[in-house]
Coordinates of C-alpha atoms in Angstrom, one line a residue:
X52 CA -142.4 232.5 23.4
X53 CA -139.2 230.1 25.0
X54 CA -136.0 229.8 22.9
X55 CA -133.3 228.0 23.5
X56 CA -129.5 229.6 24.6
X57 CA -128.2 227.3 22.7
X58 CA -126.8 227.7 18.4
X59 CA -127.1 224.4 16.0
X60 CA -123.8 223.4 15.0
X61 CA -122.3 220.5 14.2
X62 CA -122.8 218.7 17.7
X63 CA -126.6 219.9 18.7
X64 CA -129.4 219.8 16.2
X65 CA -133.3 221.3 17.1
X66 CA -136.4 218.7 15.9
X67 CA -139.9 219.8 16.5
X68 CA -140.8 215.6 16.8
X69 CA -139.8 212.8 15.9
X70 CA -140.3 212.9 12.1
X71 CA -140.5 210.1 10.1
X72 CA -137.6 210.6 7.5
X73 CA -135.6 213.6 9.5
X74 CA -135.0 211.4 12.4
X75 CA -133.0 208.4 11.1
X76 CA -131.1 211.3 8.7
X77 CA -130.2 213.4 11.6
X78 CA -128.9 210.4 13.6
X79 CA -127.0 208.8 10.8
X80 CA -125.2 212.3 10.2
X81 CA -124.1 212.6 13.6
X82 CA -122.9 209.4 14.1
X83 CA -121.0 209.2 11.0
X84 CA -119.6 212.7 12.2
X85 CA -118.4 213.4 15.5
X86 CA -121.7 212.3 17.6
X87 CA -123.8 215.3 19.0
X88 CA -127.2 216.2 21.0
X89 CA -130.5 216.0 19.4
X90 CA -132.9 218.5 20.7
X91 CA -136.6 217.2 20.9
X92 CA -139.3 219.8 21.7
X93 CA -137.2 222.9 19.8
X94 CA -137.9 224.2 16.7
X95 CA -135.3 225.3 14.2
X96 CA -135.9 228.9 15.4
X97 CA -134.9 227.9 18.7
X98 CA -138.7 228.3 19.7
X99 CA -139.7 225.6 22.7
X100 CA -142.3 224.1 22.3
X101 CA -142.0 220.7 24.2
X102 CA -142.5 217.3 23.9
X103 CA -144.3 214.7 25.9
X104 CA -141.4 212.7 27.6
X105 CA -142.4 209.0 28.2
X106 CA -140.7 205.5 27.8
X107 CA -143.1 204.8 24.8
X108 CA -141.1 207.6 23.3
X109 CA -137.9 206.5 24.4
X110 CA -138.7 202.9 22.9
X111 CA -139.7 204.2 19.6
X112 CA -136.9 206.1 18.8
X113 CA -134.3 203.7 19.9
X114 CA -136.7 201.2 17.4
X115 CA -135.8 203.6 14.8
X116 CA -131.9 204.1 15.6
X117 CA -131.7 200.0 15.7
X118 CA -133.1 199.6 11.9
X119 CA -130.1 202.3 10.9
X120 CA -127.4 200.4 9.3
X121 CA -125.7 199.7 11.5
X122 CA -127.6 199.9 15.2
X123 CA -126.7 203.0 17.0
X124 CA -127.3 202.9 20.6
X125 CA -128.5 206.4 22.0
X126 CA -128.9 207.6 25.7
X127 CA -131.6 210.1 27.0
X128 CA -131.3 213.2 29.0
X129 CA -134.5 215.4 29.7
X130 CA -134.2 219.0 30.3
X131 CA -136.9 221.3 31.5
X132 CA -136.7 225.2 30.0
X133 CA -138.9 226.9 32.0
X134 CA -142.6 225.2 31.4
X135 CA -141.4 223.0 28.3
X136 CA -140.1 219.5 28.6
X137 CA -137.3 218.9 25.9
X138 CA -135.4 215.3 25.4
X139 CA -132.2 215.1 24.3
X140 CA -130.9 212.4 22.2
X141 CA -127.4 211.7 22.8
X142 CA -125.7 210.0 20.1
X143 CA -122.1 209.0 20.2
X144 CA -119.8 209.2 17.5
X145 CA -120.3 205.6 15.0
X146 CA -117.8 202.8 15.6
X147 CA -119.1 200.9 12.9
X148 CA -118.8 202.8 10.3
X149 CA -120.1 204.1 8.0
X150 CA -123.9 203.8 9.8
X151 CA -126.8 204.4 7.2
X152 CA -130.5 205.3 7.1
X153 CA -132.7 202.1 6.9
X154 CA -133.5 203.3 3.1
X155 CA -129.5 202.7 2.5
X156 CA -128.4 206.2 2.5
X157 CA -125.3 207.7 4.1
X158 CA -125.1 211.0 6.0
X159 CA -122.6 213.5 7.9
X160 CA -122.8 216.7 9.3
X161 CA -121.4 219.7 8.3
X162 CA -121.6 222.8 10.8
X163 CA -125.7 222.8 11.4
X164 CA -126.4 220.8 7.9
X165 CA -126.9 217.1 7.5
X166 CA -126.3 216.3 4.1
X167 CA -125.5 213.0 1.7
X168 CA -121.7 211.8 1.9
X169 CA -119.7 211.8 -1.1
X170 CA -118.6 208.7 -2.5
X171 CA -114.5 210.0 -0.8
X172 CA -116.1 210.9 2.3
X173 CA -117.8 207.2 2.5
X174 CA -114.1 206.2 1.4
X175 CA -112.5 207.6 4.3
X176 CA -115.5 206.9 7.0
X177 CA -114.7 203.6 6.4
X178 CA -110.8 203.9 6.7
X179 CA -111.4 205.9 9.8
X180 CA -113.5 203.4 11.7
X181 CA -110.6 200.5 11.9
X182 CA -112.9 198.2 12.2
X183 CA -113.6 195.3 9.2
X184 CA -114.7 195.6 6.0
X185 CA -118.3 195.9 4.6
X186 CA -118.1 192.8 3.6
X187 CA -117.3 191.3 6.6
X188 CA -120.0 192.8 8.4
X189 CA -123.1 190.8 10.1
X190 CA -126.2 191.9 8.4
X191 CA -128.8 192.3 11.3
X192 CA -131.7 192.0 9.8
X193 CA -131.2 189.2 7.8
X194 CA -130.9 185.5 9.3
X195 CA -129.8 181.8 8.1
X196 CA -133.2 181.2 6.5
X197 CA -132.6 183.7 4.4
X198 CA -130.1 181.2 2.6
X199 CA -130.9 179.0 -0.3
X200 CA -129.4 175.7 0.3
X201 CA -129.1 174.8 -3.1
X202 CA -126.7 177.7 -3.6
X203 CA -124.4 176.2 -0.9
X204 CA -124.7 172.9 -2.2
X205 CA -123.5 174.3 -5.9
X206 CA -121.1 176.1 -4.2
X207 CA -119.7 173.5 -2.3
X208 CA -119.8 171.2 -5.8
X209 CA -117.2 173.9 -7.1
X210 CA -115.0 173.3 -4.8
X211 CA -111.5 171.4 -5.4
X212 CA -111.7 167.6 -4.7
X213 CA -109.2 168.3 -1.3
X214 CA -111.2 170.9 -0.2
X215 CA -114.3 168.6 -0.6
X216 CA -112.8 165.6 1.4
X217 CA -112.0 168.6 4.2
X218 CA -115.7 170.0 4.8
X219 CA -117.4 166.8 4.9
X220 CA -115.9 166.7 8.6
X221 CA -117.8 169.7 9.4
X222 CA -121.3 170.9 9.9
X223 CA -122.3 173.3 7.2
X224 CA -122.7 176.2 10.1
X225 CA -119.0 175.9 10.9
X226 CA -118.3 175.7 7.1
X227 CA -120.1 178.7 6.2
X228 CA -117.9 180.5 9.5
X229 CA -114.5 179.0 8.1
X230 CA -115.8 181.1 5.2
X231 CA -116.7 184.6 6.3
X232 CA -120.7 183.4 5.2
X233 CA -121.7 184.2 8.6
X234 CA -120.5 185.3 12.2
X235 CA -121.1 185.1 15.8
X236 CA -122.7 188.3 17.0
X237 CA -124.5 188.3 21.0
X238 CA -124.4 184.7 21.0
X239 CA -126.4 184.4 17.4
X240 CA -125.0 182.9 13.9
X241 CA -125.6 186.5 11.8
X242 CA -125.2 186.3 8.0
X243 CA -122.5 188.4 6.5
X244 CA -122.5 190.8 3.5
X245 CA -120.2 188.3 1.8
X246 CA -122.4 185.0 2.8
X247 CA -125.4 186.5 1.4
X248 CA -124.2 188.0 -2.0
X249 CA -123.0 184.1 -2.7
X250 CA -126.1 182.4 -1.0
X251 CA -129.7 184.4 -0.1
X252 CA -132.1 183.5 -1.9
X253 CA -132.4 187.0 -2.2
X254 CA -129.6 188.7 -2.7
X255 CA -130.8 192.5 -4.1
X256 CA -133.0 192.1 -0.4
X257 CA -129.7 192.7 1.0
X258 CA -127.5 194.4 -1.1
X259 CA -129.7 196.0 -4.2
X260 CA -127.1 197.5 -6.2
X261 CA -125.4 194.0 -6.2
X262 CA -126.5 193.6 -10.1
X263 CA -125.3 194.1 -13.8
X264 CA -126.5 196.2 -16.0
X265 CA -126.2 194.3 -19.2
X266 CA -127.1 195.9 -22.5
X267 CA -126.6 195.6 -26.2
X268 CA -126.4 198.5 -27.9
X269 CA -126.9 198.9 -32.0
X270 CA -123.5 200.3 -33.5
X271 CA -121.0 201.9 -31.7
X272 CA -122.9 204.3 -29.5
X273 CA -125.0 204.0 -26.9
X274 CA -128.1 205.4 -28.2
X275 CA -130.5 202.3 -29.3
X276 CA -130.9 199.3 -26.9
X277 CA -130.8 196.0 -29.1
X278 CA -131.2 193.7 -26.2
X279 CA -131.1 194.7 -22.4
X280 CA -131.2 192.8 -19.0
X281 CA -130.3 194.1 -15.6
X282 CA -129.3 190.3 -13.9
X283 CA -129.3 189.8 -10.4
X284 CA -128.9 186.9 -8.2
X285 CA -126.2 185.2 -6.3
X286 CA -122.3 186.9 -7.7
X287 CA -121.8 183.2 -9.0
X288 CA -125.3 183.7 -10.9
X289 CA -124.3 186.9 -11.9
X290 CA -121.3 185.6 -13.7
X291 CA -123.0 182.4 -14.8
X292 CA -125.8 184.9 -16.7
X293 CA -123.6 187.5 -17.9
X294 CA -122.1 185.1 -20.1
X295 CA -125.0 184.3 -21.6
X296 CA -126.0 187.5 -22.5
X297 CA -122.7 188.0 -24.4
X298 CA -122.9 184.6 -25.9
X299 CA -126.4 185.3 -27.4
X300 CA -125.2 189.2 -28.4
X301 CA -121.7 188.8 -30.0
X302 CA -120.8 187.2 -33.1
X303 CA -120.4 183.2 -33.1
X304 CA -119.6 181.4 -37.0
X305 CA -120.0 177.5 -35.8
X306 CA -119.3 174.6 -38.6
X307 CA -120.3 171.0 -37.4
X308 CA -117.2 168.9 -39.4
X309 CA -117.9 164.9 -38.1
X310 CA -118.5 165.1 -34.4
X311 CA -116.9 168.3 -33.5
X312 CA -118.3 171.5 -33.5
X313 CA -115.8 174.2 -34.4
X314 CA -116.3 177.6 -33.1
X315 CA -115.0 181.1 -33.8
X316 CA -116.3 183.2 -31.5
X317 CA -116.1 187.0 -31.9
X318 CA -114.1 187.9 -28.4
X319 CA -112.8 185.0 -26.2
X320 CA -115.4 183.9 -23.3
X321 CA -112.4 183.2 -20.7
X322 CA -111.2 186.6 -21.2
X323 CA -114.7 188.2 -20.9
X324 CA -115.3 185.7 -18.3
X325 CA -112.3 187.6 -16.2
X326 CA -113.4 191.1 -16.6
X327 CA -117.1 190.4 -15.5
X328 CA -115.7 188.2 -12.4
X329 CA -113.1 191.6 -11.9
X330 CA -116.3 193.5 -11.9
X331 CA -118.1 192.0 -9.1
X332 CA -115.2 190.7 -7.3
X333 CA -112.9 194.6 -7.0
X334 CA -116.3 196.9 -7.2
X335 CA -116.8 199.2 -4.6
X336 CA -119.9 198.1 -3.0
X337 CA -120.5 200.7 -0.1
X338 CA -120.1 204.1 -1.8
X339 CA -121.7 203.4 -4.9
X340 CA -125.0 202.2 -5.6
X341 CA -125.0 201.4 -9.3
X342 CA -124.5 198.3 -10.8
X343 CA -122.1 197.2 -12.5
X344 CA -122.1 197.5 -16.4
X345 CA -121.3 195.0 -19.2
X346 CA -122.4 197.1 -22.7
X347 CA -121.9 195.3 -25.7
X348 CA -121.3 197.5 -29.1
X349 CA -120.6 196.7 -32.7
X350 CA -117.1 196.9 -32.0
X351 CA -116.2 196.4 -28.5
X352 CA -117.5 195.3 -25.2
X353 CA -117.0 197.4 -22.0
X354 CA -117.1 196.4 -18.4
X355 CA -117.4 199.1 -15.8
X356 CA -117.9 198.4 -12.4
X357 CA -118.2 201.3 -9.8
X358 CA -114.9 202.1 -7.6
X359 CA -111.3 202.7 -8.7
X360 CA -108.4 200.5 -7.5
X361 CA -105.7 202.0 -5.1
X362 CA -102.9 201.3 -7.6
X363 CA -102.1 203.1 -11.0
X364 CA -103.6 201.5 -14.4
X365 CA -100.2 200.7 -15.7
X366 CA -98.7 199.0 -12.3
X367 CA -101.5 196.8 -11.7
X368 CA -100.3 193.7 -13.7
X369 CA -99.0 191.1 -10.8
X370 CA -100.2 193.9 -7.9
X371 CA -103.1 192.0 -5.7
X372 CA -104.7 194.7 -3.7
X373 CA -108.2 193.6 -3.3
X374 CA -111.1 196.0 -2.3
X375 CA -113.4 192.8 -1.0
X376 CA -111.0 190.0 0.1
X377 CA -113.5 187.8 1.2
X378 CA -115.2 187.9 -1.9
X379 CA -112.2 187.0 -3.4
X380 CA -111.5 184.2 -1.4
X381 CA -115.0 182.9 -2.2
X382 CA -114.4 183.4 -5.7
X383 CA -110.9 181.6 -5.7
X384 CA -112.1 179.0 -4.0
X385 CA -114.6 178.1 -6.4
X386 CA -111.9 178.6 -9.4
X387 CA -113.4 182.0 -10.6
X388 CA -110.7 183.5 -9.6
X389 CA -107.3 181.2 -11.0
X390 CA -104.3 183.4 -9.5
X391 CA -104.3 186.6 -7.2
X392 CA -102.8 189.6 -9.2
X393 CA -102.7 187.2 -12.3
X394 CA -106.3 188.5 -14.5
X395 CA -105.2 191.0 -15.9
X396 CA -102.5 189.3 -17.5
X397 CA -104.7 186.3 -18.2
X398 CA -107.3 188.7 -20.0
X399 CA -104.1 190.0 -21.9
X400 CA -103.0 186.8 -23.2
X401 CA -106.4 185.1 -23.8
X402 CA -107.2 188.1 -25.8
X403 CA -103.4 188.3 -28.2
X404 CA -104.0 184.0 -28.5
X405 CA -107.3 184.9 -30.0
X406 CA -105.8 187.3 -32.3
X407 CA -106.9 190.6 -30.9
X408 CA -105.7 193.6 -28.9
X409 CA -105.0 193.0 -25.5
X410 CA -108.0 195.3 -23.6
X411 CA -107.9 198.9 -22.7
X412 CA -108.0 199.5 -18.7
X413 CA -109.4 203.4 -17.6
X414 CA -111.1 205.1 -15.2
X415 CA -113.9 206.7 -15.8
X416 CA -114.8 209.3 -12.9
X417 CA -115.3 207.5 -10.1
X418 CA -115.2 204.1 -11.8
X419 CA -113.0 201.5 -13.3
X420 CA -113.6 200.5 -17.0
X421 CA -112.2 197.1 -19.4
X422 CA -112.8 197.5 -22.9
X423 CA -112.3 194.8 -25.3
X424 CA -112.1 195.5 -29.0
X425 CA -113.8 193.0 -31.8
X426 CA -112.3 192.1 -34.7
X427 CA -114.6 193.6 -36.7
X428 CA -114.9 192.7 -40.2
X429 CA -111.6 190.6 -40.1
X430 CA -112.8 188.3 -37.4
X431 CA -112.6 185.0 -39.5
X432 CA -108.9 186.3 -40.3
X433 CA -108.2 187.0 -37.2
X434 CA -110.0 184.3 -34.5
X435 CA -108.2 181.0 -33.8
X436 CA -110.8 178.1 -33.7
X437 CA -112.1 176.3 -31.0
X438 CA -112.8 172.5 -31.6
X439 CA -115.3 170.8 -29.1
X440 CA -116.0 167.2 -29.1
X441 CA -119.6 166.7 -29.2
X442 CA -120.1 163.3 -27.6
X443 CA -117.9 164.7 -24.5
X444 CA -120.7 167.9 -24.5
X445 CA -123.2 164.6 -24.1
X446 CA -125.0 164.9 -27.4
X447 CA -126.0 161.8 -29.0
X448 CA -125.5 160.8 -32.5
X449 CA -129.5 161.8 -33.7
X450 CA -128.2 165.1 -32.1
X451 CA -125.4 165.6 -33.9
X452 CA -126.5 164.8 -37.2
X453 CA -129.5 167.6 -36.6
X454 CA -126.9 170.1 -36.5
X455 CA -125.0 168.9 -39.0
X456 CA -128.6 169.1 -41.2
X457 CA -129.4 172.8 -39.6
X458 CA -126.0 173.8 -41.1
X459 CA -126.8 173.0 -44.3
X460 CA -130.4 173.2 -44.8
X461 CA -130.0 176.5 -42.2
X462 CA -133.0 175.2 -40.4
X463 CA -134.6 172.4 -39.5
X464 CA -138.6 171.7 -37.8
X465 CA -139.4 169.9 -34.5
X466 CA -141.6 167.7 -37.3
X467 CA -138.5 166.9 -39.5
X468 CA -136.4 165.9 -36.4
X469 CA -139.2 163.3 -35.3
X470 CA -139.8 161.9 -39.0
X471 CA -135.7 162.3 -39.7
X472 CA -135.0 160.2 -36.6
X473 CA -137.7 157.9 -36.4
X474 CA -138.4 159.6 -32.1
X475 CA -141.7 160.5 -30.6
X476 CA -142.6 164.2 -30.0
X477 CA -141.2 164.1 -26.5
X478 CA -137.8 162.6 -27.3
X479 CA -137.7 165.3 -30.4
X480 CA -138.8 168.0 -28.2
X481 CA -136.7 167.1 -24.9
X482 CA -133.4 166.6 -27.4
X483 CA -133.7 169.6 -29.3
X484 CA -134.2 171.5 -25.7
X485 CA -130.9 170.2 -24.6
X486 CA -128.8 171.9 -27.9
X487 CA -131.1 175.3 -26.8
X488 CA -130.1 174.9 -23.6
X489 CA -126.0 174.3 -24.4
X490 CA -126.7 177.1 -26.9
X491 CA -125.9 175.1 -30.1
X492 CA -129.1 176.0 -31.6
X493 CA -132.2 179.1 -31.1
X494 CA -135.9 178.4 -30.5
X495 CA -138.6 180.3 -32.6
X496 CA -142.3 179.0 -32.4
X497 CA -143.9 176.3 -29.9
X498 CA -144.8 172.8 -29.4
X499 CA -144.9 170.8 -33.3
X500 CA -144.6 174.1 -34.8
X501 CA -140.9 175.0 -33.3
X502 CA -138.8 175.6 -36.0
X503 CA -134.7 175.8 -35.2
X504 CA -131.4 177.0 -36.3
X505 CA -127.8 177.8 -35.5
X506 CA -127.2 180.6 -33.1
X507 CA -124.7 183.0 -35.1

């Protein structure tokens, strides 16, 4: 029996073969670390046993090293100990870091063990590196056809009047560069992190945590689940469907007086609006796989979102210190986002003009968390109204008067709408699915038999 003179440390690891999981691990930790030597053909007792050396071998485990996250580029040296044939693996220390295992996982090295960053350790592999942000990044294994052109389209549609004039003297490829979408990388137009969280068609492919967790809990702990949905999609989709979970799971007294609808909604939207947009826009994306949260109590809503800001809780009114900047921009440009440094102070005043608390900002661990208190029983003291015209919502008069009826007869049947207004079926049907749709009214039964009333 051969062993080794050499000790696994930090820089020189031992692997039998080249194992299916152990491999990419190993790699990943010494890149992140300081680089090192991978021994193949040694066991971890030091015992030699070999290993067949060919370029099929070579090829297959640069293969693996080029589906880590990102690429890393190893060299080969073979070493003969007495009889055996070993190959090392030389892998240099990551530039772009932090490098992960093509499952999404993050490794370093510590002495002879490779082990699972912490979320500070991914913190500061990514300060160390200099390089850009994760954001910024290309994304390797994704390409242009894995974006949905009706996301750019609505994208582009949100943009401000001058801005539109500007890109129509562009081609959409240099549009989506002006924007950090997508970069040049050997000569290829590579997707970024940032272009595909706004347009993939797919964006959990690329990014799975990219999600919120949004539940509504029954009374004020969070023990049984009234209503849950973990919503994924584009960030602008995120947003977009976030607000109608808390539309359909918070309070909402509605009174149809000529054509407006008046509305005293429990919490107000904008200000919600801001802390799911904060969520997605300041989380911490890289060292945190969880989504974000948006629970929804009796009494309060919370909005957690994994990664705590660089600046104290109590300075960060007018501070703009953004994790993801691009993201940001993105976000700005298509209004979500009014003023930099401002939403705090916007979510402050939205909720004192509504007649409630401003919200409570904390950390939580390792995460940042906006709490917004209901009025609770007071909330037709307390809540200003909101008048909406219905004509400029585009309902028609038929339309109008339904609601009007459902408010005082507290239903009314897809039957009594056609007789009522003198409509076919399908007029009845495709009216009374546009005020579900703008969430005047809820749905329960199908066809002839639907029956409707005012969502509370």
């Amino acid at each position: 029996m051969v062993k080794i003179d050499l000790e696994e440390g930090e820089l020189i690891e031992f692997e039998e073969k080249v194992s299916q999981n152990q491999f990419c691990k190993k790699v990943v930790g010494m890149a992140n670390t300081k680089g090192g030597d991978l021994y193949l053909g040694v066991r971890d007792d030091k015992e030699v046993v070999g290993i067949n050396i060919t370029n099929h071998l070579k090829e297959q485990i640069q293969d693996r090293c080029n589906h880590c996250k990102e690429p890393i580029t190893v060299k080969f040296d073979a070493k003969k100990i007495e009889a055996a044939d070993t190959l090392i693996v030389k892998i240099p220390k990551g530039l772009f870091l932090p490098h992960t295992t093509p499952d999404g996982k993050i490794f370093i090295r510590t002495g002879a063990v490779t082990r699972l960053a912490t979320p500070k350790e991914i913190q500061e592999l990514v300060k160390s590196s200099g390089y850009v942000k994760f954001e910024s990044l290309p994304v390797r294994d994704a390409s242009l056809d894995d974006f949905d052109n009706g996301k750019i389209n609505d994208f582009k549609q949100r943009l401000s009047d001058e801005t539109k004039e500007k890109i129509k003297k562009i081609s959409d490829n240099d549009f989506l560069m002006n924007i950090g979408a997508i970069v040049k990388d050997n000569g290829n137009l590579i997707p970024t992190t940032t272009g595909l969280l706004f347009f993939a068609g797919s964006p959990q492919k690329f990014v799975s945590h990219s999600r919120i967790e949004a539940v509504r809990f029954k009374g004020i702990i969070p023990v049984e689940v009234i209503d849950r949905s973990l919503i994924s999609g584009s960030l602008i989709e995120l947003i977009e469907e976030s607000i109608k979970f808390t539309r359909r799971n918070t309070r909402n007294a509605m009174k149809i007086t000529g054509t407006q609808r008046i509305d005293i909604p429990e919490y107000p939207i904008t200000a919600i609006r801001e802390g799911i947009v904060n969520a997605i826009a300041h989380r911490e994306y890289i060292t945190d796989n969880s989504p974000a949260q948006l629970y929804i109590f009796d009494d309060r809503i919370e909005i957690t979102n994994p990664g705590i800001p660089g600046t104290p809780v109590n300075r960060l009114i007018g501070i703009h210190k953004p994790r993801n900047e691009n993201i940001c921009k993105l976000l700005s440009m298509t209004r979500y986002v009014e003023g930099l440094g401002t939403g705090i102070a916007r979510m402050n005043e939205q909720m004192i003009n509504h007649g409630l608390q401003p919200p409570v900002i904390d950390y939580r661990e390792i995460s940042f968390c906006i709490t917004f208190h209901s009025p609770k029983e007071d909330m037709m003291k307390l809540v200003k109204p909101i008048a909406t015209d219905l004509k400029d919502e585009g309902l028609n008069d038929r339309q109008i008067k339904a609601l009007a009826y459902i408010q005082e007869h507290k239903i009314i049947t897809h039957r009594e709408y056609h007789s009522m207004f003198d409509v076919n079926h399908f007029q009845a049907m495709q009216e009374l699915k546009k005020l579900v749709d703008k969430e005047y009214i809820r749905q329960t039964g199908k066809g002839k038999d639907s029956r409707y009333e005012l969502m509370e």
